[in-house]
Amino acid sequence: EQVLGNQHPYTFETLNTLADTLEAKKEPVALQEAFAVRKEGFLRRTEFLNRMLWATGDNAREGYVRLHREELNTYLSLVTRQPPEAGGRELLDVALKRKGLLLKITAEMRQVVQMAKNPQLELIGRRLTAARKRLAALTLSGPTPETKDNHLQVIHELENTVDKLQLDLGRASKRFRRSVDPVTLEKLVEHLPEGTALVDFLVYGEQGRNRLVAGVLRRDKEKPVFTMVPFRTDMDEMQKVIVNYRTVIQEENVEPDDLTKAGQESYDVVWAPLKAALDKVKTVYVVPDGMLNILPFNALIDEDGVYLAKSLDLHMLTSSRDLLPTEIPAAKGGLLILAGPDYDSDKVVDRQVIEDIVGKRSAGSPEMKEGMRAFSSGMRGLHFDPLPGAEKEGKLIIGQAQALNPSQEQQKENRIFLKFDAQEKVVQSIETPPEVLHIATHGFFLKPDDSLKKRLLKMQRGGEMNIPPPGDNPLLRSGLAFAGINGNAGYLGEIDTRNDGVLTALEVLGIDLTGTRLTILSACETGLGEIHEGEGVYGLRRSFQEAGSEAVIASLWEVSDAGTQALMTGLYKRLLAGKTPHEALREARLELMESQEWSYPYIWSAFMLVGK
């Protein structure tokens, strides 16, 4: 440490070895010493990752996090052997510091690029990026011929430079400042409403098995109560139960008894172990991890045969950070709707551009061949069928807005784009963030290295989900379809990506939705994506949140047009009447549950709100 600094990889290896040695003694005092050493290593590694991920390419970041995952697993395993109160505190602190770190860094880098459009900020952004890269390089290298006499001093000066430059950018962007500001457990306790509870799930590996533990914080008469809940069922078995319930819910002719059985099995393994820690709390903030990100928590059925949606008020968060208030003012735009795009339009891209591409291909241009290789297993060849129900949905919503709140027309401009006008560039070119962004179209998620012949069989607003290999970037394979995609798909990568008909999750990070109250992705399975332990669902819904949207409503499975319209009608009726997005969705859901036509959970539990 005296020579290399406390962020060099050699120091981590030594800390881990020391902790292993202490644990091997199997003595209570030695175990506590081991815990202190591993905690120190965890805190240092968190700072180390913050440095390294800024200096790593898009496709390598995920692999970098995976590389050090085993170290985190070992620490979490030791945390579970702490007393319940101490363990609960540590788990919530781990979640604050590490959950969503990968996408947080990616989003911050995109924000710096976005701010560079302002000439006054462009120089600050370049200096910040350069300082971060040099800091990362020197951290890994140790003393160089240039720094051999003052290596740690140079490191310290670079750290101060990074802090100052981030502060300068934070003055210009409240969104950036909020992203880089550290969040403490004390702040979390301060802002958790009295009489409520927070449940933060974490998946960790232990002896070759994936296990689940939850840190729980409850506000009881203004006093914070921490506890830890280890789950006896390992994640492999839990995954089978979750997948089974999702499958049963989506079956058309399932017997009520089979539905109840599957719902109660999920409740028994996921929620029942939490009951004692939650006491009698009725409002619970939930931060899932792993497969729990695609579980319809509201549709879990308790021992009395009652859905959780009726007995508890569940708030789904992507991070416990979402509990903290924000200084970001509300967006000034109105309602922005894109619905029922004309996927077959051949007028979105100038035909001369396409003809030029065909000509270059015929001439065997090296650049074209390289581009074709890059996209040959990507999105070329995608094809989407029309969605007349989505177009109707958009018209119904804009009609509601005009009928229920006509005065809003004078205050904020509500806009709707249908068919040919529902182009990707409308979203990519947002200058004034809308209060509500509603997109009704096809969503998709492609497998890693998928070929055209292995394209998804069902593109009915659908998608797939897989665990990715290290170094793969699922944000480039998750997206929404817009006007012209069917004709443009064969030329993706060679035409302007800002209006090629595909909005990827990575592109979403570059859109400014600062202050947007709610984004609704009314497309099938937009809530899905790659599942990363500690990162959540790596796909569209997370990207829209990182782009600035306070909350996102996304779907967990393929939904019917009629059922979606019923839910959205009830949602907007309440939203336009002044309800919060959470209140509006919850009341609309409960209304459907009481109706004769839409009481089946396949309809009312398909959409999940995550975020504030």
Coordinates of C-alpha atoms in Angstrom, one line a residue:
E1 CA 0.0 0.0 0.0
Q2 CA 2.9 2.4 0.8
V3 CA 4.3 1.8 -2.7
L4 CA 1.2 1.0 -4.9
G5 CA -1.6 2.7 -3.1
N6 CA -4.7 0.9 -1.6
Q7 CA -6.4 0.5 -5.0
H8 CA -3.8 -1.8 -6.7
P9 CA -5.0 -5.4 -7.5
Y10 CA -2.0 -6.8 -5.4
T11 CA -3.5 -5.2 -2.3
F12 CA -6.9 -6.9 -3.0
E13 CA -5.2 -10.3 -3.3
T14 CA -3.4 -9.8 0.0
L15 CA -6.6 -8.7 1.8
N16 CA -8.5 -11.7 0.4
T17 CA -5.7 -14.1 1.5
L18 CA -5.6 -12.6 4.9
A19 CA -9.4 -12.9 5.3
D20 CA -9.2 -16.6 4.1
T21 CA -6.6 -17.3 6.7
L22 CA -8.6 -15.7 9.5
E23 CA -11.8 -17.6 8.5
A24 CA -9.8 -20.9 8.4
K25 CA -9.3 -20.5 12.2
K26 CA -13.0 -20.9 12.7
E27 CA -12.9 -18.9 15.9
P28 CA -15.5 -16.2 16.7
V29 CA -12.8 -13.5 17.2
A30 CA -11.0 -14.5 14.0
L31 CA -14.3 -14.5 12.1
Q32 CA -15.0 -11.0 13.2
E33 CA -11.5 -9.9 12.2
A34 CA -12.1 -11.6 8.8
F35 CA -15.4 -9.8 8.4
A36 CA -13.6 -6.4 9.0
V37 CA -10.9 -7.3 6.5
R38 CA -13.5 -8.4 3.8
K39 CA -15.5 -5.2 4.4
E40 CA -12.4 -3.1 3.9
G41 CA -11.8 -5.0 0.7
F42 CA -15.4 -4.5 -0.5
L43 CA -15.2 -0.8 0.1
R44 CA -11.9 -0.5 -1.8
R45 CA -13.1 -2.7 -4.6
T46 CA -16.2 -0.6 -5.0
E47 CA -14.0 2.5 -5.5
F48 CA -11.7 0.5 -7.8
L49 CA -14.7 -0.5 -10.0
N50 CA -15.8 3.1 -10.2
R51 CA -12.4 3.9 -11.6
M52 CA -12.0 1.0 -13.9
L53 CA -15.4 1.0 -15.5
W54 CA -15.0 4.6 -16.7
A55 CA -11.9 3.5 -18.6
T56 CA -13.4 0.3 -20.1
G57 CA -15.3 -0.1 -23.3
D58 CA -19.1 -0.7 -23.5
N59 CA -18.8 -4.4 -24.2
A60 CA -16.1 -5.1 -21.6
R61 CA -17.7 -3.5 -18.6
E62 CA -20.1 -6.3 -17.9
G63 CA -17.2 -8.8 -18.1
Y64 CA -15.1 -6.7 -15.7
V65 CA -17.8 -6.8 -13.1
R66 CA -18.2 -10.6 -13.5
L67 CA -14.5 -11.0 -13.0
H68 CA -14.7 -9.7 -9.5
R69 CA -18.1 -11.2 -8.7
E70 CA -16.7 -14.2 -6.7
E71 CA -15.0 -11.7 -4.3
L72 CA -18.4 -10.1 -3.6
N73 CA -20.0 -13.5 -3.2
T74 CA -17.5 -14.4 -0.5
Y75 CA -18.1 -11.2 1.4
L76 CA -21.9 -11.6 1.2
S77 CA -21.6 -15.2 2.4
L78 CA -19.7 -13.9 5.5
V79 CA -22.3 -11.2 6.0
T80 CA -25.0 -13.9 6.3
R81 CA -23.2 -15.3 9.3
Q82 CA -23.4 -12.0 11.2
P83 CA -26.2 -11.3 13.8
P84 CA -29.5 -10.4 12.0
E85 CA -29.4 -6.6 12.8
A86 CA -25.7 -6.2 11.8
G87 CA -26.2 -8.4 8.7
G88 CA -29.3 -6.4 7.6
R89 CA -27.3 -3.1 7.8
E90 CA -24.4 -4.5 5.8
L91 CA -26.7 -6.0 3.1
L92 CA -28.5 -2.7 2.6
D93 CA -25.1 -0.9 2.4
V94 CA -23.8 -3.4 -0.2
A95 CA -27.0 -2.9 -2.3
L96 CA -26.5 0.9 -2.2
K97 CA -22.9 0.7 -3.3
R98 CA -23.0 -2.1 -5.8
K99 CA -26.5 -2.7 -7.2
G100 CA -26.9 -1.2 -10.6
L101 CA -23.3 0.1 -10.6
L102 CA -22.6 -1.1 -14.2
L103 CA -25.5 0.8 -15.8
K104 CA -25.0 3.8 -13.5
I105 CA -21.5 4.2 -14.9
T106 CA -22.6 3.7 -18.5
A107 CA -25.3 6.3 -18.0
E108 CA -22.9 8.8 -16.4
M109 CA -20.6 8.5 -19.4
R110 CA -23.5 9.0 -21.8
Q111 CA -24.5 12.1 -19.9
V112 CA -20.9 13.5 -20.2
V113 CA -21.1 13.0 -24.0
Q114 CA -24.5 14.6 -24.1
M115 CA -23.4 17.6 -22.1
A116 CA -20.4 18.0 -24.5
K117 CA -23.0 19.4 -27.0
N118 CA -22.7 22.6 -24.9
P119 CA -19.4 24.2 -25.8
Q120 CA -18.9 25.5 -22.3
L121 CA -19.1 22.0 -20.9
E122 CA -17.3 20.1 -23.7
L123 CA -13.9 21.0 -22.4
I124 CA -14.8 20.0 -18.8
G125 CA -16.2 16.6 -20.1
R126 CA -13.0 15.9 -22.1
R127 CA -10.8 16.8 -19.1
L128 CA -12.9 14.6 -16.8
T129 CA -12.7 11.6 -19.2
A130 CA -8.9 12.1 -19.6
A131 CA -8.4 12.4 -15.9
R132 CA -10.4 9.3 -15.2
K133 CA -8.6 7.2 -17.8
R134 CA -5.2 8.3 -16.4
L135 CA -6.3 7.6 -12.9
A136 CA -7.4 4.1 -13.9
A137 CA -4.1 3.4 -15.8
L138 CA -1.9 4.5 -12.9
T139 CA -4.0 2.6 -10.4
L140 CA -3.3 -0.6 -12.3
S141 CA 0.3 0.0 -13.3
G142 CA 1.7 1.2 -10.0
P143 CA 4.7 3.5 -10.1
T144 CA 5.9 4.3 -13.6
P145 CA 9.2 5.9 -14.6
E146 CA 7.4 9.3 -14.5
T147 CA 5.7 8.7 -11.1
K148 CA 8.3 6.5 -9.3
D149 CA 9.2 9.3 -6.9
N150 CA 5.6 10.7 -6.2
H151 CA 3.2 8.0 -7.4
L152 CA 0.7 8.3 -4.5
Q153 CA 0.8 12.0 -4.7
V154 CA -0.1 11.9 -8.4
I155 CA -2.9 9.5 -7.6
H156 CA -4.2 11.8 -4.9
E157 CA -4.1 14.9 -7.2
L158 CA -6.0 13.0 -10.0
E159 CA -8.6 12.0 -7.5
N160 CA -9.1 15.6 -6.5
T161 CA -9.2 16.7 -10.2
V162 CA -11.9 14.1 -10.9
D163 CA -14.0 15.3 -7.9
K164 CA -13.7 18.9 -8.9
L165 CA -14.6 18.3 -12.6
Q166 CA -17.6 16.2 -11.6
L167 CA -18.7 19.0 -9.3
D168 CA -18.4 21.5 -12.2
L169 CA -20.5 19.2 -14.4
G170 CA -23.0 18.7 -11.5
R171 CA -23.6 22.4 -11.4
A172 CA -24.8 22.3 -15.0
S173 CA -26.7 19.1 -14.6
K174 CA -28.7 18.1 -11.6
R175 CA -29.3 14.7 -13.1
F176 CA -25.5 14.1 -13.3
R177 CA -25.0 15.5 -9.8
R178 CA -27.6 13.1 -8.4
S179 CA -26.0 10.2 -10.2
V180 CA -22.4 10.8 -8.8
D181 CA -23.4 11.9 -5.3
P182 CA -22.8 9.1 -2.8
V183 CA -25.8 7.7 -0.9
T184 CA -25.4 6.7 2.7
L185 CA -27.5 4.3 4.8
E186 CA -28.3 7.3 7.1
K187 CA -29.9 9.1 4.2
L188 CA -31.9 6.0 3.4
V189 CA -33.2 5.7 7.0
E190 CA -34.0 9.4 7.0
H191 CA -36.2 9.2 3.9
L192 CA -38.0 5.8 4.4
P193 CA -41.6 6.8 5.4
E194 CA -42.7 6.0 8.9
G195 CA -44.8 2.8 9.1
T196 CA -43.2 1.3 5.9
A197 CA -40.5 -1.2 5.2
L198 CA -37.8 -1.7 2.6
V199 CA -36.8 -5.2 1.3
D200 CA -33.6 -5.3 -0.7
F201 CA -32.9 -8.8 -2.2
L202 CA -29.4 -9.9 -3.1
V203 CA -28.3 -13.0 -4.9
Y204 CA -24.9 -14.4 -4.1
G205 CA -22.9 -17.6 -4.8
E206 CA -21.9 -20.0 -2.1
Q207 CA -20.4 -23.4 -2.5
G208 CA -21.3 -23.6 -6.2
R209 CA -25.0 -22.7 -5.6
N210 CA -26.8 -19.3 -6.0
R211 CA -28.5 -18.3 -2.8
L212 CA -30.8 -15.4 -1.8
V213 CA -30.8 -13.1 1.1
A214 CA -32.7 -9.9 1.9
G215 CA -31.8 -6.9 3.9
V216 CA -34.9 -5.4 5.6
L217 CA -35.3 -1.9 7.1
R218 CA -38.5 -1.0 8.9
R219 CA -39.5 2.4 10.3
D220 CA -41.3 1.6 13.6
K221 CA -42.4 4.8 15.4
E222 CA -39.5 6.7 13.8
K223 CA -37.0 4.1 15.0
P224 CA -35.2 2.2 12.3
V225 CA -35.3 -1.6 12.7
F226 CA -32.8 -3.6 10.6
T227 CA -32.8 -7.3 10.1
M228 CA -31.5 -9.9 7.7
V229 CA -33.6 -12.7 6.1
P230 CA -31.6 -15.6 4.5
F231 CA -33.7 -17.9 2.2
R232 CA -33.5 -21.6 2.6
T233 CA -34.6 -22.3 -1.0
D234 CA -31.6 -21.8 -3.4
M235 CA -32.0 -19.8 -6.6
D236 CA -32.1 -22.8 -8.9
E237 CA -35.2 -24.1 -7.2
M238 CA -36.7 -20.7 -6.8
Q239 CA -36.2 -20.0 -10.5
K240 CA -38.2 -23.2 -11.4
V241 CA -41.1 -22.0 -9.1
I242 CA -41.0 -18.4 -10.7
V243 CA -40.9 -19.7 -14.3
N244 CA -43.7 -22.1 -13.5
Y245 CA -46.0 -19.4 -12.1
R246 CA -45.3 -17.1 -15.0
T247 CA -46.1 -19.9 -17.4
V248 CA -49.3 -20.8 -15.5
I249 CA -50.5 -17.2 -15.5
Q250 CA -50.2 -17.0 -19.3
E251 CA -52.1 -20.2 -20.0
E252 CA -55.5 -19.5 -21.5
N253 CA -57.5 -22.4 -20.0
V254 CA -55.7 -22.9 -16.7
E255 CA -57.8 -24.3 -13.9
P256 CA -58.3 -21.9 -11.0
D257 CA -56.9 -24.5 -8.5
D258 CA -53.7 -24.8 -10.6
L259 CA -53.3 -21.1 -10.7
T260 CA -53.8 -20.8 -6.9
K261 CA -51.3 -23.6 -6.3
A262 CA -48.6 -22.0 -8.4
G263 CA -49.2 -18.6 -6.9
Q264 CA -49.0 -20.0 -3.4
E265 CA -45.8 -21.9 -4.2
S266 CA -44.2 -18.7 -5.3
Y267 CA -45.5 -16.9 -2.2
D268 CA -44.1 -19.6 0.1
V269 CA -40.5 -19.4 -1.3
V270 CA -40.3 -15.7 -1.9
W271 CA -42.6 -13.8 0.5
A272 CA -43.5 -16.0 3.4
P273 CA -39.9 -15.9 4.9
L274 CA -40.2 -12.1 5.1
K275 CA -43.4 -12.0 7.1
A276 CA -41.8 -11.9 10.6
A277 CA -39.3 -9.2 9.6
L278 CA -42.1 -7.1 8.1
D279 CA -44.3 -7.5 11.1
K280 CA -47.7 -5.8 10.3
V281 CA -46.4 -3.3 7.7
K282 CA -48.8 -2.7 4.8
T283 CA -46.6 -0.6 2.6
V284 CA -43.4 -2.2 1.3
Y285 CA -40.7 -1.0 -1.0
V286 CA -39.1 -3.9 -2.9
V287 CA -35.8 -4.0 -4.7
P288 CA -35.6 -7.4 -6.5
D289 CA -32.5 -9.1 -7.7
G290 CA -31.9 -11.9 -10.2
M291 CA -35.0 -13.8 -11.4
L292 CA -37.1 -11.9 -8.9
N293 CA -37.0 -9.0 -11.4
I294 CA -39.5 -10.8 -13.6
L295 CA -41.8 -12.1 -10.8
P296 CA -45.3 -10.5 -10.7
F297 CA -45.1 -9.8 -6.9
N298 CA -48.6 -8.4 -6.9
A299 CA -50.0 -11.7 -8.1
L300 CA -48.4 -13.8 -5.4
I301 CA -51.2 -15.6 -3.4
D302 CA -50.9 -15.9 0.4
E303 CA -52.0 -18.8 2.6
D304 CA -55.5 -17.4 2.7
G305 CA -55.8 -17.3 -1.1
V306 CA -55.5 -13.5 -1.3
Y307 CA -53.4 -11.8 -3.9
L308 CA -50.6 -9.5 -2.5
A309 CA -52.0 -6.7 -4.6
K310 CA -55.0 -6.6 -2.2
S311 CA -53.3 -7.1 1.1
L312 CA -50.2 -5.0 0.6
D313 CA -49.2 -1.8 -1.2
L314 CA -46.0 -2.9 -3.0
H315 CA -43.6 -0.3 -4.5
M316 CA -41.1 -1.8 -6.9
L317 CA -37.7 -0.1 -7.1
T318 CA -34.6 -0.7 -9.2
S319 CA -32.5 0.6 -6.3
S320 CA -33.1 1.8 -2.8
R321 CA -31.7 5.1 -4.1
D322 CA -35.2 5.7 -5.6
L323 CA -36.4 6.4 -2.0
L324 CA -34.4 9.6 -1.9
P325 CA -36.0 12.9 -2.9
T326 CA -34.7 14.7 -6.0
E327 CA -33.8 18.3 -6.7
I328 CA -34.6 17.7 -10.4
P329 CA -37.7 19.9 -11.4
A330 CA -40.6 18.3 -13.1
A331 CA -40.4 18.2 -16.9
K332 CA -42.1 21.1 -18.7
G333 CA -43.4 19.1 -21.7
G334 CA -46.9 17.6 -21.9
L335 CA -47.9 14.1 -22.9
L336 CA -45.9 12.5 -25.8
I337 CA -47.4 9.5 -27.5
L338 CA -46.0 7.3 -30.2
A339 CA -48.3 4.5 -31.2
G340 CA -48.9 1.9 -34.0
P341 CA -45.9 2.7 -36.2
D342 CA -46.0 1.9 -39.9
Y343 CA -43.2 -0.7 -39.9
D344 CA -43.5 -1.2 -43.7
S345 CA -42.9 2.4 -44.7
D346 CA -40.2 2.9 -47.3
K347 CA -40.1 6.6 -46.9
V348 CA -38.4 7.0 -43.5
V349 CA -35.0 6.7 -45.1
D350 CA -34.3 8.4 -48.4
R351 CA -34.2 5.8 -51.2
Q352 CA -31.0 7.3 -52.6
V353 CA -29.2 6.4 -49.4
I354 CA -30.3 2.8 -49.7
E355 CA -29.3 2.7 -53.4
D356 CA -25.9 4.0 -52.5
I357 CA -25.4 1.3 -49.8
V358 CA -26.4 -1.4 -52.3
G359 CA -23.9 0.0 -54.8
K360 CA -21.1 0.0 -52.3
R361 CA -21.9 -3.6 -51.3
S362 CA -21.8 -4.6 -54.9
A363 CA -18.4 -2.9 -55.3
G364 CA -17.1 -4.9 -52.3
S365 CA -16.2 -1.9 -50.2
P366 CA -14.1 -3.1 -47.2
E367 CA -16.1 -0.8 -44.9
M368 CA -19.3 -2.3 -46.0
K369 CA -18.1 -5.9 -45.5
E370 CA -16.9 -5.0 -42.0
G371 CA -20.3 -3.5 -41.2
M372 CA -22.1 -6.5 -42.6
R373 CA -20.0 -8.8 -40.5
A374 CA -20.7 -6.7 -37.4
F375 CA -24.4 -6.9 -37.9
S376 CA -24.8 -10.3 -39.6
S377 CA -25.7 -11.9 -36.2
G378 CA -27.5 -8.8 -35.0
M379 CA -30.8 -7.2 -35.8
R380 CA -30.8 -7.4 -39.6
G381 CA -33.8 -9.2 -40.9
L382 CA -36.1 -8.2 -38.1
H383 CA -39.7 -8.1 -39.2
F384 CA -42.8 -6.8 -37.4
D385 CA -46.5 -7.1 -38.0
P386 CA -48.9 -4.1 -37.8
L387 CA -50.4 -3.2 -34.4
P388 CA -53.8 -1.6 -35.0
G389 CA -54.5 -2.1 -31.3
A390 CA -51.6 0.1 -30.4
E391 CA -52.8 2.9 -32.7
K392 CA -56.2 2.7 -31.1
E393 CA -54.6 2.8 -27.7
G394 CA -52.8 6.0 -28.5
K395 CA -55.9 7.7 -29.8
L396 CA -57.9 6.7 -26.7
I397 CA -55.3 8.1 -24.4
I398 CA -55.0 11.5 -26.2
G399 CA -58.8 11.6 -26.3
Q400 CA -58.9 11.0 -22.5
A401 CA -56.3 13.8 -22.0
Q402 CA -58.4 16.3 -23.9
A403 CA -61.7 15.2 -22.3
L404 CA -60.6 14.9 -18.7
N405 CA -58.3 17.9 -18.5
P406 CA -58.9 20.3 -21.4
S407 CA -57.2 23.2 -19.6
Q408 CA -54.0 21.3 -19.8
E409 CA -53.9 22.1 -23.6
Q410 CA -53.2 25.7 -22.7
Q411 CA -50.4 24.9 -20.3
K412 CA -48.6 22.0 -21.9
E413 CA -48.6 20.7 -25.4
N414 CA -49.8 17.1 -25.8
R415 CA -48.5 15.4 -28.9
I416 CA -49.3 12.1 -30.7
F417 CA -47.4 10.4 -33.5
L418 CA -49.1 7.6 -35.4
K419 CA -48.2 5.3 -38.3
F420 CA -45.6 6.9 -40.5
D421 CA -45.1 9.8 -38.1
A422 CA -44.2 7.4 -35.2
Q423 CA -40.5 7.5 -36.1
E424 CA -37.5 6.8 -33.9
K425 CA -36.2 10.4 -34.4
V426 CA -39.1 11.8 -32.5
V427 CA -37.7 10.2 -29.3
Q428 CA -34.1 10.7 -30.2
S429 CA -34.7 14.4 -30.8
I430 CA -36.5 15.3 -27.6
E431 CA -35.5 18.8 -26.6
T432 CA -38.1 19.5 -23.9
P433 CA -38.6 16.3 -21.8
P434 CA -42.3 15.3 -21.7
E435 CA -44.1 14.9 -18.4
V436 CA -45.4 11.5 -19.6
L437 CA -43.9 9.5 -22.5
H438 CA -46.1 6.7 -23.9
I439 CA -44.8 4.3 -26.5
A440 CA -47.1 1.6 -27.9
T441 CA -45.2 -0.6 -30.3
H442 CA -43.3 -3.9 -30.6
G443 CA -40.5 -4.5 -28.1
F444 CA -37.9 -7.1 -28.7
F445 CA -34.9 -8.8 -27.0
L446 CA -32.4 -10.8 -29.0
K447 CA -30.3 -13.7 -27.8
P448 CA -26.5 -13.3 -27.7
D449 CA -25.0 -13.7 -31.1
D450 CA -28.3 -14.6 -32.6
S451 CA -28.4 -15.4 -36.3
L452 CA -31.1 -14.5 -38.7
K453 CA -32.2 -18.1 -39.0
K454 CA -32.6 -18.3 -35.2
R455 CA -34.7 -15.1 -35.0
L456 CA -37.5 -15.1 -32.4
L457 CA -40.4 -17.2 -33.6
K458 CA -43.0 -14.9 -32.1
M459 CA -42.5 -11.2 -32.6
Q460 CA -45.9 -10.2 -31.2
R461 CA -44.5 -7.4 -29.1
G462 CA -42.3 -10.0 -27.6
G463 CA -38.8 -10.9 -26.5
E464 CA -36.5 -13.5 -24.9
M465 CA -34.3 -13.6 -21.9
N466 CA -30.9 -15.2 -21.3
I467 CA -27.9 -15.0 -19.1
P468 CA -25.2 -13.4 -21.2
P469 CA -21.6 -14.4 -21.7
P470 CA -18.9 -12.1 -20.2
G471 CA -18.2 -9.0 -22.3
D472 CA -21.6 -9.1 -24.1
N473 CA -23.6 -5.9 -24.1
P474 CA -27.4 -6.7 -23.9
L475 CA -28.2 -3.0 -24.2
L476 CA -27.4 -3.4 -27.9
R477 CA -29.9 -6.3 -28.3
S478 CA -32.9 -4.8 -26.5
G479 CA -35.1 -2.3 -28.2
L480 CA -38.3 -0.8 -29.6
A481 CA -39.5 -0.8 -33.2
F482 CA -40.5 2.3 -35.0
A483 CA -41.7 3.3 -38.5
G484 CA -39.8 1.9 -41.4
I485 CA -38.0 -0.9 -39.5
N486 CA -39.1 -3.7 -41.9
G487 CA -37.6 -2.0 -44.9
N488 CA -34.5 -0.7 -43.0
A489 CA -33.6 -3.8 -41.1
G490 CA -31.3 -5.2 -43.8
Y491 CA -29.3 -1.9 -43.7
L492 CA -28.9 -1.5 -39.9
G493 CA -25.5 -0.2 -39.1
E494 CA -25.1 1.5 -42.5
I495 CA -27.9 4.1 -42.2
D496 CA -28.4 6.9 -39.7
T497 CA -28.9 5.2 -36.3
R498 CA -31.0 8.1 -35.1
N499 CA -33.8 7.1 -37.3
D500 CA -33.2 3.6 -38.6
G501 CA -36.4 2.3 -36.9
V502 CA -34.8 0.6 -34.0
L503 CA -34.3 2.4 -30.6
T504 CA -31.8 0.2 -28.6
A505 CA -31.6 0.4 -24.8
L506 CA -28.1 1.8 -25.2
E507 CA -29.4 4.6 -27.4
V508 CA -32.0 5.4 -24.8
L509 CA -29.2 6.3 -22.4
G510 CA -28.4 9.3 -24.6
I511 CA -32.0 10.7 -24.6
D512 CA -32.7 13.5 -22.1
L513 CA -35.8 12.6 -20.1
T514 CA -34.7 14.7 -17.1
G515 CA -37.8 15.3 -14.9
T516 CA -40.1 13.0 -17.0
R517 CA -42.6 11.8 -14.5
L518 CA -43.5 8.6 -16.2
T519 CA -42.6 6.5 -19.2
I520 CA -45.0 3.8 -20.3
L521 CA -43.7 1.1 -22.6
S522 CA -46.9 -0.5 -23.8
A523 CA -45.2 -3.3 -25.6
C524 CA -44.8 -6.9 -24.7
E525 CA -42.0 -8.0 -22.4
T526 CA -40.4 -4.5 -22.2
G527 CA -39.7 -5.3 -18.6
L528 CA -37.5 -8.2 -19.5
G529 CA -33.9 -8.3 -20.7
E530 CA -30.7 -9.9 -19.5
I531 CA -30.7 -10.7 -15.8
H532 CA -27.6 -9.8 -14.0
E533 CA -27.2 -10.6 -10.3
G534 CA -26.6 -7.2 -8.7
E535 CA -27.6 -5.3 -11.8
G536 CA -31.2 -6.2 -12.2
V537 CA -32.8 -6.5 -15.6
Y538 CA -30.4 -5.1 -18.1
G539 CA -32.8 -3.7 -20.7
L540 CA -35.3 -1.1 -21.7
R541 CA -36.9 -0.2 -18.4
R542 CA -33.6 0.4 -16.7
S543 CA -32.3 2.5 -19.6
F544 CA -35.4 4.8 -19.5
Q545 CA -34.8 5.3 -15.8
E546 CA -31.2 6.1 -16.3
A547 CA -32.2 8.5 -19.1
G548 CA -34.0 10.5 -16.4
S549 CA -37.5 9.1 -16.2
E550 CA -38.6 8.9 -12.6
A551 CA -40.8 5.8 -13.1
V552 CA -41.3 3.3 -15.9
I553 CA -44.2 1.1 -16.5
A554 CA -43.2 -2.0 -18.5
S555 CA -44.7 -5.4 -19.3
L556 CA -43.6 -8.8 -18.0
W557 CA -45.1 -10.9 -20.8
E558 CA -47.1 -10.7 -24.0
V559 CA -50.3 -8.9 -23.4
S560 CA -53.6 -8.6 -25.4
D561 CA -54.6 -5.4 -27.0
A562 CA -58.0 -5.3 -25.3
G563 CA -56.6 -6.0 -21.9
T564 CA -53.9 -3.4 -22.3
Q565 CA -56.4 -0.8 -23.4
A566 CA -58.6 -1.6 -20.4
L567 CA -55.7 -1.1 -18.0
M568 CA -54.4 2.0 -19.7
T569 CA -57.8 3.6 -19.7
G570 CA -58.1 3.2 -16.0
L571 CA -54.5 4.3 -15.4
Y572 CA -54.9 7.5 -17.4
K573 CA -58.2 8.4 -15.9
R574 CA -56.5 8.6 -12.5
L575 CA -53.2 10.0 -13.7
L576 CA -54.9 12.9 -15.4
A577 CA -57.0 13.5 -12.3
G578 CA -53.8 14.1 -10.3
K579 CA -52.9 10.7 -8.9
T580 CA -49.3 9.7 -8.7
P581 CA -48.2 7.0 -11.3
H582 CA -48.0 4.4 -8.5
E583 CA -51.5 5.3 -7.2
A584 CA -53.0 5.4 -10.7
L585 CA -51.6 2.0 -11.7
R586 CA -52.5 0.4 -8.3
E587 CA -56.1 1.6 -8.4
A588 CA -56.5 0.7 -12.1
R589 CA -55.2 -2.8 -11.2
L590 CA -57.6 -3.2 -8.3
E591 CA -60.5 -2.1 -10.5
L592 CA -59.7 -4.7 -13.1
M593 CA -59.4 -7.4 -10.4
E594 CA -63.0 -6.6 -9.4
S595 CA -64.4 -6.7 -12.9
Q596 CA -65.8 -9.8 -14.5
E597 CA -64.0 -9.5 -17.8
W598 CA -60.5 -8.6 -16.6
S599 CA -60.1 -10.2 -13.2
Y600 CA -57.5 -12.8 -14.4
P601 CA -53.9 -12.0 -13.3
Y602 CA -52.7 -12.5 -16.9
I603 CA -54.2 -9.0 -17.6
W604 CA -53.9 -7.0 -14.4
S605 CA -50.4 -8.1 -13.3
A606 CA -48.8 -7.9 -16.7
F607 CA -47.6 -4.4 -16.2
M608 CA -45.1 -3.4 -13.5
L609 CA -44.2 0.1 -12.3
V610 CA -40.6 0.5 -11.2
G611 CA -39.0 3.7 -9.8
K612 CA -40.3 6.6 -7.8

